[in-house]
Every structure is written in structure tokens, then in C-alpha cells.
């Protein structure tokens, strides 16, 4: 296949985890690789479900996922000649000899914030600076994140490749679940998503005849975030993929008030389903989505009110959707990966 690489291995630790944006990126990349008939093998812990669609090879003996990733995984791949290990989900083994590491963002490095548990922050602040120094190549999802990596870790920009997120090839949408008019906020129990600010604006949302639906993440690495009980707030926990897309499709808007992001996949998903977006005025969102969303300062009530007032005027055209799908395609991203592998 390549002059110097005869085998592609993929770190399959994510197969044991709840599927959030990072895991969705890995699934999307692997599905695109399958469509393009690119041979690869997924290596996973013993605890991986038998039903995984990629027929992962189960290796190692550790039930602890970090131990498996740091011990079993490099022990196996380092014995394979002419191979490369691709890590799509931030973490990677410290001692793999030939690997590519994907860093989605550096939220855990942000100062004076407590968006993650203490143990998670401490581990990532130890791990990430080391794996980016030894990786053959670093993948990331936006120019914003690329500059963050360069600034924080003094990495040569030539070693970082922007490999953007994409949309799944066949999005399936469940039937409408909530019959009332509503706006949707995802990641409600993740403090970085800034749900508390939106809850404080609930009266403004009510005046438009809307409910606020908050979809919580189930990931325990986040510090707890209190969510108020209110008659116009509907809280949901983790839902299946088809239900998730249904919540987006039938919402009057996605509200995405994040304080920090490396990309913002829900914005892409919403715009491509022609659901208007009201989001934080962050550099990465401007880079990725231009003028399609309505922006507000993430702690600015007045700007949020103005964005709500403009909501009925938002029209997302077929041309807008087509441009986004062309710009953010897993198939195109896999082509960039192939080019990178050929250059190794």
C-alpha cells in the first residue's frame, strides 16, 4: 500500500466509551476508510462489545482502560514491522514507536477553570505534552486547535495536520419526540457548555413560546454542573443517535453557548439539517461556520436576546448545506490522512 507502511492499526479504546463528539470522529473516519477500501485493523480491550461493526482484534489482559492503552497496546504494535498506530481520540500510548495522535482541543489546559475532574486534568496535562513530542504526526480538527497546540507545546507547525470533522454518510432521524416548540442545548451537565447562562435566560425563551430542552452528557470526566428545575425546561439524558438527530431536526434552534471548543460538531449537524444555530462568538466557530449561525458573547444577555429576536429570519439554503458538506466530509478527511501516510 505504502512504501514504508504495510499495516494501519487504530486504537480502539473508544469502542468501550460513550459516543460523544470525539468518538463520533473516530467512527466517521473508520467508516470512510472502509468505503475507500483502505485496509486497517482496530485493536481493542477485552471489554469491547462483541457486536462492534469493525471486528476489532481484542488484545491484552488489563481491564483498566488506561493500563490497557499504556501497556497492552504499545507492547503489541511495537512488535509489528512497517506499521503505524492511529489514535483518533486524544489519548495515546506514551511508548508506541510509530504513531499518529489526534488532539481535538486543549480544554483541559485552560487556566482557572474546572471543566473536568481533577484526575482527568492531571492525567491529560501529563500525557498530552509527551505524546505530541514523540508522535510522527499530530492530527487536529481546526486551525484554531492547531495554533493552540503550537502555542502550548512549541510543536513545529509542519508536524500538525488539520483533518476536519465530517458528517455521517447516512444520517437516520427518528420520529419527532417532543411535540411542543423548543430550542435544544446539548452537553448540559458539562460546565464548559455554559448551560447555566442559558437557564438564566429562560424567561426570554418562554416569551417566544418555546421550551428549553437540555440533553445531558453521561461522561463522568466532567465536574458536576447544577441544572435548575423549571416548568419550561425539559432534561434528557444520553439518547441513541437517531433520537439525537431527531431532537436537532425538530428544534426551532440549537443553542450552543460553549466557553471553549476545538470545532463544535453539533453546529455542523444542525446547520446541515437546516436547524438555525445560536452560538457563542468564538474564533473557532467563525472559522468553521462563517456567518451562518447567530452569535452572542457567551456571557452577554443583551446579545443573546438580540440573537433570539433574529431567529425567525434565519434561512439556511440548500446551497449553504451543500457547501458545508463539501467542506466537512469524512471522505475528504481520509484523503488527507492517506496523503499524510504517503509522506511519512
XYZ file of C-alpha atoms in Angstrom:
344
model
C 0.000 0.000 0.000
C 2.735 2.440 1.001
C 6.453 2.132 0.619
C 7.181 2.234 4.341
C 3.782 1.309 5.889
C 2.194 -2.058 5.279
C -0.278 -2.104 8.186
C -2.554 0.527 9.762
C -3.686 -0.118 13.327
C -6.303 2.015 15.075
C -6.511 2.492 18.827
C -9.925 1.044 19.657
C -10.192 2.115 23.287
C -13.027 4.422 22.239
C -15.185 1.377 21.377
C -15.698 0.881 25.111
C -16.781 4.500 25.697
C -19.969 6.503 25.353
C -20.073 8.065 21.898
C -19.598 11.825 22.145
C -18.011 14.135 19.569
C -14.525 12.666 19.910
C -15.715 9.081 19.483
C -18.002 10.102 16.602
C -14.928 11.462 14.822
C -13.237 8.060 15.078
C -16.310 6.199 13.832
C -16.705 8.621 10.933
C -13.080 8.264 9.880
C -13.162 4.469 10.027
C -16.416 4.263 8.064
C -14.873 6.467 5.371
C -11.752 4.294 5.316
C -13.962 1.232 4.782
C -15.798 2.959 1.917
C -12.469 3.702 0.278
C -11.256 0.119 0.768
C -8.339 1.188 2.933
C -7.213 -1.820 4.999
C -6.841 -1.291 8.740
C -7.223 -3.252 11.940
C -8.778 -1.961 15.148
C -7.123 -3.053 18.384
C -9.351 -3.013 21.424
C -9.533 -4.117 25.079
C -11.146 -7.404 26.076
C -14.179 -5.478 27.350
C -15.202 -4.343 23.843
C -18.702 -5.482 22.915
C -18.806 -8.430 20.546
C -21.208 -6.523 18.293
C -18.715 -3.859 17.260
C -19.016 -3.439 13.487
C -15.289 -3.165 12.843
C -14.386 -6.664 14.056
C -11.807 -5.311 16.458
C -8.931 -7.552 17.463
C -9.001 -7.893 21.243
C -5.587 -7.814 22.818
C -4.054 -7.537 26.277
C -5.242 -8.520 29.730
C -5.875 -5.227 31.559
C -9.467 -4.299 32.377
C -8.386 -0.758 33.304
C -8.551 1.208 30.046
C -5.569 3.448 30.779
C -3.391 0.473 31.667
C -4.523 -1.298 28.507
C -3.680 1.743 26.382
C -0.309 2.375 28.025
C 0.852 -1.260 28.310
C -1.017 -3.785 26.165
C -1.419 -1.587 23.098
C 2.226 -0.477 22.648
C 3.501 -3.950 23.537
C 1.507 -5.330 20.609
C 2.090 -2.637 17.968
C 5.801 -2.230 18.652
C 6.301 -5.846 17.586
C 4.659 -5.241 14.195
C 7.018 -4.257 11.392
C 6.199 -1.472 8.923
C 3.095 -0.435 10.837
C 1.546 2.774 12.146
C -0.880 3.268 15.032
C -3.539 5.963 14.563
C -5.133 7.387 17.707
C -8.299 9.322 16.838
C -9.490 10.208 20.359
C -6.945 12.451 22.130
C -5.180 9.884 24.305
C -2.445 7.547 23.089
C 0.272 5.273 24.498
C 3.413 7.005 25.687
C 5.754 4.358 24.316
C 4.398 3.425 20.890
C 7.272 3.809 18.432
C 5.294 4.723 15.321
C 2.019 6.531 15.886
C -0.206 9.424 14.881
C -2.005 11.292 17.654
C -5.236 13.284 17.248
C -5.715 16.223 19.640
C -9.190 17.707 19.292
C -8.726 20.641 21.646
C -6.847 21.754 24.745
C -9.807 22.422 27.025
C -8.008 20.638 29.866
C -5.140 23.165 29.647
C -7.312 26.256 30.110
C -6.396 28.187 33.235
C -8.654 28.931 36.198
C -11.481 26.673 35.019
C -12.790 23.408 36.406
C -14.443 21.759 33.443
C -13.125 18.270 34.187
C -12.467 16.119 37.213
C -9.141 16.679 38.956
C -7.853 13.223 37.996
C -8.692 13.714 34.315
C -6.994 17.125 34.142
C -3.885 15.879 35.921
C -3.561 12.835 33.647
C -4.073 14.773 30.410
C -1.695 17.529 31.445
C 0.925 14.831 31.976
C 0.104 12.723 28.916
C -0.593 15.120 26.056
C 2.634 17.201 26.125
C 4.621 13.952 25.938
C 2.749 12.183 23.161
C 2.741 15.258 20.902
C 6.540 15.401 21.177
C 7.048 11.784 20.077
C 4.232 11.310 17.543
C 5.176 11.056 13.885
C 2.309 13.422 13.058
C -0.369 15.244 15.048
C -3.901 15.471 13.672
C -6.301 18.154 14.863
C -9.714 19.368 13.732
C -9.325 23.115 13.126
C -6.762 25.833 12.542
C -7.736 27.208 15.934
C -6.748 23.972 17.668
C -3.575 23.784 15.601
C -2.477 27.186 16.880
C -3.372 26.165 20.438
C -1.100 23.123 20.165
C 1.748 25.173 18.697
C 1.433 27.837 21.398
C 1.142 25.458 24.346
C 3.649 22.786 23.347
C 6.054 24.558 20.937
C 5.410 21.946 18.245
C 6.662 22.545 14.700
C 3.632 23.515 12.608
C 4.785 21.140 9.837
C 4.101 18.208 12.168
C 0.442 19.176 12.635
C -2.198 18.368 10.023
C -5.732 19.752 10.164
C -8.053 16.810 9.500
C -11.566 18.214 9.992
C -14.681 16.559 11.297
C -17.395 15.451 8.905
C -20.964 14.230 8.751
C -22.020 10.603 8.719
C -22.799 9.421 5.193
C -26.335 8.248 6.067
C -27.981 10.209 8.860
C -31.112 8.484 10.152
C -33.671 10.557 12.027
C -36.194 9.122 14.483
C -39.770 10.402 14.608
C -40.433 13.670 16.429
C -40.178 13.071 20.178
C -41.235 16.428 21.647
C -44.414 17.927 20.231
C -44.013 21.351 21.843
C -41.889 24.066 20.238
C -38.420 24.059 21.735
C -34.794 25.064 21.448
C -32.097 22.479 22.115
C -28.955 22.696 24.233
C -26.527 19.741 24.241
C -23.962 18.767 26.880
C -25.989 20.351 29.644
C -24.040 18.855 32.540
C -20.665 19.787 31.054
C -19.695 23.151 32.623
C -17.749 24.135 29.504
C -21.018 24.158 27.540
C -22.254 27.076 29.683
C -25.782 25.748 30.246
C -26.214 27.763 33.441
C -26.080 31.019 31.462
C -28.861 29.873 29.143
C -31.001 28.684 32.049
C -30.749 32.202 33.459
C -32.300 33.426 30.179
C -35.283 31.060 30.408
C -37.863 33.852 30.634
C -36.686 35.232 27.282
C -37.074 31.787 25.759
C -40.543 31.369 27.343
C -41.736 34.681 25.873
C -41.205 33.225 22.402
C -43.436 30.285 23.316
C -40.510 27.875 23.482
C -39.333 25.189 25.862
C -35.636 24.636 26.575
C -34.609 21.012 26.015
C -31.303 20.154 27.663
C -29.531 16.986 26.560
C -27.035 15.930 29.213
C -23.787 14.087 28.582
C -23.164 10.980 30.645
C -19.381 11.284 30.767
C -18.056 11.299 34.341
C -14.856 13.217 33.498
C -16.862 16.459 33.740
C -17.185 18.291 37.023
C -20.809 18.303 38.117
C -22.948 21.212 36.953
C -26.188 22.100 38.693
C -29.221 22.244 36.396
C -32.227 24.168 37.690
C -35.713 22.655 37.769
C -38.152 24.805 35.809
C -41.519 24.103 34.123
C -40.165 25.264 30.749
C -37.047 23.098 30.934
C -37.046 19.505 29.719
C -33.983 17.467 30.650
C -32.932 14.362 28.781
C -30.012 12.047 29.407
C -27.952 10.245 26.778
C -30.073 9.199 23.752
C -29.461 6.962 20.740
C -28.045 8.516 17.563
C -31.333 8.548 15.628
C -33.092 10.228 18.562
C -30.286 12.774 18.840
C -30.701 13.800 15.203
C -34.474 13.955 15.703
C -34.025 16.399 18.586
C -31.892 18.609 16.319
C -34.128 18.315 13.261
C -37.342 19.370 15.011
C -35.836 22.080 17.211
C -36.518 25.718 16.416
C -32.812 26.275 17.065
C -29.723 24.722 18.532
C -28.295 26.894 21.295
C -24.568 26.291 21.709
C -23.152 28.694 24.312
C -19.789 26.979 24.845
C -16.953 28.824 26.527
C -14.287 26.883 24.616
C -14.312 24.419 21.689
C -11.970 22.886 19.158
C -14.648 22.519 16.474
C -18.309 22.240 17.548
C -19.808 19.237 15.757
C -23.425 19.888 16.876
C -23.337 23.198 14.996
C -22.343 21.411 11.785
C -25.018 18.755 12.298
C -27.690 21.360 12.983
C -26.872 23.580 10.026
C -26.828 20.591 7.683
C -30.298 19.636 8.977
C -31.372 23.252 8.343
C -31.876 23.959 12.036
C -30.806 27.522 12.940
C -27.961 27.920 15.423
C -27.400 30.479 18.161
C -23.858 30.084 19.460
C -21.001 31.707 21.327
C -18.913 34.161 19.378
C -15.748 32.063 19.401
C -12.917 32.253 16.862
C -13.229 28.564 16.008
C -16.937 28.921 15.164
C -16.240 31.915 12.938
C -13.503 29.890 11.236
C -15.713 26.869 10.708
C -19.168 28.320 10.008
C -18.767 31.934 8.966
C -21.975 33.967 9.159
C -24.427 31.051 9.179
C -25.032 30.995 12.973
C -26.336 33.848 15.098
C -23.557 34.830 17.510
C -23.544 36.249 21.018
C -20.935 36.831 23.699
C -21.158 33.721 25.901
C -21.953 35.793 28.997
C -23.761 38.693 27.289
C -27.523 38.641 27.996
C -28.264 41.564 25.675
C -26.555 39.920 22.693
C -28.346 36.644 23.419
C -31.696 38.459 23.420
C -30.921 40.047 20.049
C -29.981 36.651 18.621
C -33.289 35.172 19.815
C -35.174 38.048 18.184
C -33.485 37.327 14.825
C -34.262 33.622 14.939
C -37.387 33.734 12.747
C -35.439 35.470 9.974
C -32.824 32.712 9.654
C -32.922 30.759 6.404
C -30.396 28.002 5.703
C -30.387 27.282 1.982
C -29.654 24.088 0.083
C -26.508 25.799 -1.206
C -25.363 26.549 2.356
C -25.810 22.897 3.275
C -24.005 21.666 0.175
C -21.027 23.933 0.842
C -20.772 22.679 4.423
C -20.953 19.054 3.319
C -18.205 19.644 0.790
C -16.049 21.462 3.332
C -16.563 18.916 6.102
C -16.541 15.422 4.661
C -15.063 12.337 6.324
C -14.163 11.048 2.862
C -12.163 14.188 2.134
C -10.539 13.984 5.568
C -9.500 10.384 4.908
C -7.918 11.538 1.645
C -5.837 13.963 3.716
C -4.879 11.095 6.022
C -3.736 8.992 3.060
C -1.643 11.875 1.774
C -0.040 12.218 5.211
C 0.766 8.495 5.362
C 2.352 8.604 1.935
C 4.615 11.423 3.097
C 5.922 9.541 6.147
